CSV table of C-alpha atoms in Angstrom, one decimal:
chain,number,residue,atom,x,y,z
P,1027,TYR,CA,23.1,157.6,236.3
P,1028,TYR,CA,22.2,156.4,232.8
P,1029,CYS,CA,22.6,159.8,231.3
P,1030,ALA,CA,26.0,160.4,232.9
P,1031,ASN,CA,27.1,157.1,231.5
P,1032,ASN,CA,25.5,157.8,228.2
P,1033,ASN,CA,27.3,161.1,227.9
P,1034,ASN,CA,30.6,159.4,228.6
P,1035,ASN,CA,29.8,156.8,225.9
P,1036,SER,CA,28.7,159.5,223.4
P,1037,THR,CA,31.9,161.4,224.0
P,1038,ASN,CA,33.8,158.2,223.2
P,1039,ILE,CA,31.7,157.5,220.1
P,1040,PHE,CA,32.1,161.1,219.0
P,1041,THR,CA,35.9,160.9,219.4
P,1042,ALA,CA,35.9,157.5,217.6
P,1043,ALA,CA,33.8,159.0,214.7
P,1044,ASN,CA,36.2,161.9,214.4
P,1045,ALA,CA,39.3,159.7,214.4
P,1046,LYS,CA,37.7,157.4,211.8
P,1047,SER,CA,36.8,160.2,209.5
P,1048,SER,CA,40.2,162.0,209.9
P,1049,SER,CA,42.2,158.8,209.3
P,1050,SER,CA,40.3,157.7,206.3
P,1051,SER,CA,41.5,159.6,203.2
P,1052,SER,CA,39.0,157.8,200.9
P,1053,ARG,CA,36.1,159.1,202.9
P,1054,SER,CA,37.1,162.7,203.1
P,1055,SER,CA,34.0,164.0,201.5
P,1056,SER,CA,32.1,166.5,203.5
P,1057,SER,CA,28.8,164.6,203.2
P,1058,SER,CA,30.2,161.6,205.0
P,1059,SER,CA,31.5,163.7,207.9
P,1060,VAL,CA,28.2,165.6,208.1
P,1061,ARG,CA,26.4,162.3,208.2
P,1062,GLU,CA,28.7,161.0,211.0
P,1063,LEU,CA,28.2,164.3,212.9
P,1064,LEU,CA,24.4,164.1,212.6
P,1065,SER,CA,24.3,160.4,213.7
P,1066,THR,CA,26.5,161.2,216.7
P,1067,LEU,CA,24.4,164.3,217.6
P,1068,THR,CA,21.4,162.1,218.2
P,1069,ILE,CA,23.3,160.4,221.0
P,1070,PHE,CA,24.1,163.7,222.7
P,1071,ILE,CA,20.5,164.9,222.4
P,1072,PHE,CA,19.3,161.8,224.1
P,1073,GLY,CA,21.8,162.1,226.9
P,1074,TYR,CA,21.2,165.7,227.7
P,1075,THR,CA,17.4,165.5,227.4
P,1076,CYS,CA,17.4,163.1,230.3
P,1077,HIS,CA,19.2,165.6,232.6
P,1078,GLN,CA,17.0,168.7,232.2
P,1079,ASN,CA,13.7,166.9,232.1
P,1080,ILE,CA,14.2,165.4,235.6
P,1081,PHE,CA,12.7,168.6,237.1
P,1082,GLY,CA,9.5,168.1,235.2
P,1083,VAL,CA,9.4,164.4,236.3
P,1084,VAL,CA,9.8,165.4,239.9
P,1085,ASN,CA,7.0,168.0,239.6
P,1086,GLU,CA,4.6,165.5,238.1
P,1087,LEU,CA,5.1,162.9,240.9
P,1088,GLN,CA,2.6,162.9,243.7
P,1089,ARG,CA,4.5,163.3,247.0
P,1090,PRO,CA,8.0,163.5,245.3
P,1091,THR,CA,10.2,161.8,247.8
P,1092,GLN,CA,13.8,160.7,247.0
P,1093,ARG,CA,12.6,157.1,246.9
P,1094,ARG,CA,9.8,157.8,244.5
P,1095,VAL,CA,12.1,159.8,242.2
P,1096,ASP,CA,14.7,157.0,242.3
P,1097,LEU,CA,11.9,154.4,241.5
P,1098,ALA,CA,10.7,156.5,238.5
P,1099,VAL,CA,14.3,156.8,237.2
P,1100,MET,CA,15.0,153.1,237.7
P,1101,ILE,CA,11.8,152.1,235.9
P,1102,SER,CA,12.5,154.3,232.9
P,1103,ILE,CA,16.1,153.3,232.7
P,1104,GLY,CA,15.3,149.7,233.2
P,1105,SER,CA,12.6,149.7,230.4
P,1106,ALA,CA,15.0,151.5,228.0
P,1107,CYS,CA,17.8,149.1,228.8
P,1108,LEU,CA,15.5,146.1,228.2
P,1109,LEU,CA,14.3,147.6,224.9
P,1110,TYR,CA,17.9,148.2,223.8
P,1111,ALA,CA,19.0,144.7,224.8
P,1112,VAL,CA,16.1,143.1,222.8
P,1113,VAL,CA,17.0,145.2,219.7
P,1114,ALA,CA,20.8,144.4,220.1
P,1115,ALA,CA,20.1,140.7,220.6
P,1116,ALA,CA,17.9,140.6,217.5
P,1117,GLY,CA,20.6,142.4,215.5
P,1118,VAL,CA,23.3,139.9,216.7
P,1119,ALA,CA,21.0,137.0,216.1
P,1120,SER,CA,20.3,138.2,212.6
P,1121,PHE,CA,23.7,139.4,211.4
P,1122,GLY,CA,26.2,137.8,213.8
P,1123,ASP,CA,29.7,139.1,213.5
P,1124,ARG,CA,28.7,141.4,210.6
P,1125,THR,CA,26.4,143.5,212.9
P,1126,GLN,CA,27.2,147.2,212.5
P,1127,GLY,CA,26.9,149.9,215.1
P,1128,ASP,CA,23.9,151.4,213.4
P,1129,LEU,CA,21.6,148.4,213.0
P,1130,LEU,CA,19.9,150.0,210.0
P,1131,ASP,CA,23.1,150.0,208.0
P,1132,ASN,CA,22.9,146.2,208.0
P,1133,PHE,CA,19.9,146.3,205.8
P,1134,SER,CA,19.7,147.1,202.1
P,1135,ALA,CA,19.5,150.8,201.3
P,1136,SER,CA,17.1,150.1,198.5
P,1137,SER,CA,14.5,148.5,200.8
P,1138,SER,CA,11.4,150.6,201.1
P,1139,LEU,CA,10.6,149.3,204.6
P,1140,ILE,CA,14.1,150.3,205.9
P,1141,THR,CA,13.6,153.7,204.2
P,1142,VAL,CA,10.4,154.2,206.2
P,1143,VAL,CA,12.2,153.1,209.4
P,1144,ARG,CA,14.9,155.7,208.7
P,1145,VAL,CA,12.3,158.4,208.1
P,1146,VAL,CA,10.6,157.5,211.4
P,1147,VAL,CA,14.0,157.7,213.2
P,1148,ALA,CA,14.6,161.1,211.6
P,1149,VAL,CA,11.2,162.3,212.8
P,1150,LEU,CA,12.0,161.0,216.3
P,1151,VAL,CA,15.2,163.0,216.3
P,1152,VAL,CA,13.4,166.2,215.1
P,1153,CYS,CA,10.7,165.7,217.7
P,1154,SER,CA,13.3,165.5,220.4
P,1155,TYR,CA,14.2,169.2,220.0
P,1156,PRO,CA,11.1,170.3,221.9
P,1157,LEU,CA,12.2,168.1,224.8
P,1158,GLN,CA,15.4,170.2,224.8
P,1159,SER,CA,13.8,173.6,224.3
P,1160,HIS,CA,10.8,173.3,226.7
P,1161,PRO,CA,12.9,173.1,229.9
P,1162,ALA,CA,15.2,175.8,228.6
P,1163,ARG,CA,12.2,178.0,227.9
P,1164,THR,CA,10.8,177.3,231.3
P,1165,CYS,CA,14.1,178.3,232.9
P,1166,VAL,CA,14.4,181.5,230.9
P,1167,LEU,CA,10.8,182.5,231.8
P,1168,SER,CA,11.4,181.9,235.5
P,1169,LEU,CA,14.5,184.0,235.4
P,1170,LEU,CA,12.7,186.8,233.6
P,1171,ASP,CA,9.8,186.5,236.2
P,1172,ALA,CA,12.3,186.7,239.1
P,1173,ALA,CA,14.0,189.8,237.5
P,1174,GLN,CA,10.6,191.5,237.1
P,1175,ARG,CA,9.6,190.8,240.7
P,1176,ARG,CA,12.9,192.3,241.9
P,1177,ARG,CA,12.3,195.5,239.8
P,1178,ARG,CA,8.8,195.8,241.3
P,1179,GLN,CA,10.3,195.4,244.8
P,1180,ARG,CA,12.9,198.1,244.1
P,1181,ARG,CA,10.3,200.5,242.8
P,1182,ARG,CA,8.2,199.9,245.9
P,1183,ARG,CA,11.2,200.6,248.2
P,1184,LEU,CA,12.0,203.8,246.2
P,1185,SER,CA,8.5,205.1,246.3
């Protein structure tokens, strides 16, 4: 449920980022549009990672019934929502009406602590790629295995 809503929100954010960059003639540099694209890409990565990793979650559960899967999903979504709400409330409490969409943009760019936080976020984004590629790899390997089994069965029938 969360991922579907997240994908809809990320589509809206992506559309808003494109409209903002196309309507602003003073920010027509390619570096700002690349930055907007990369910041929006992280939202898409998060949303789609959730979908394809559900199979691994189900396989890890003991006795994976629908109720247990739903409970695992609700606990993970609930904890993520709680964390996001705490960070959002802290941002609004600190900056009020001046709170920007990217909370880190509210802080000074020259702050070494904020630079470290930005690096940590970048590492987090880079480390999310294995979460995308591992299920894809598993799927491709299972398809190749199935194709190989079919070839063996055909060879046995022909012999």
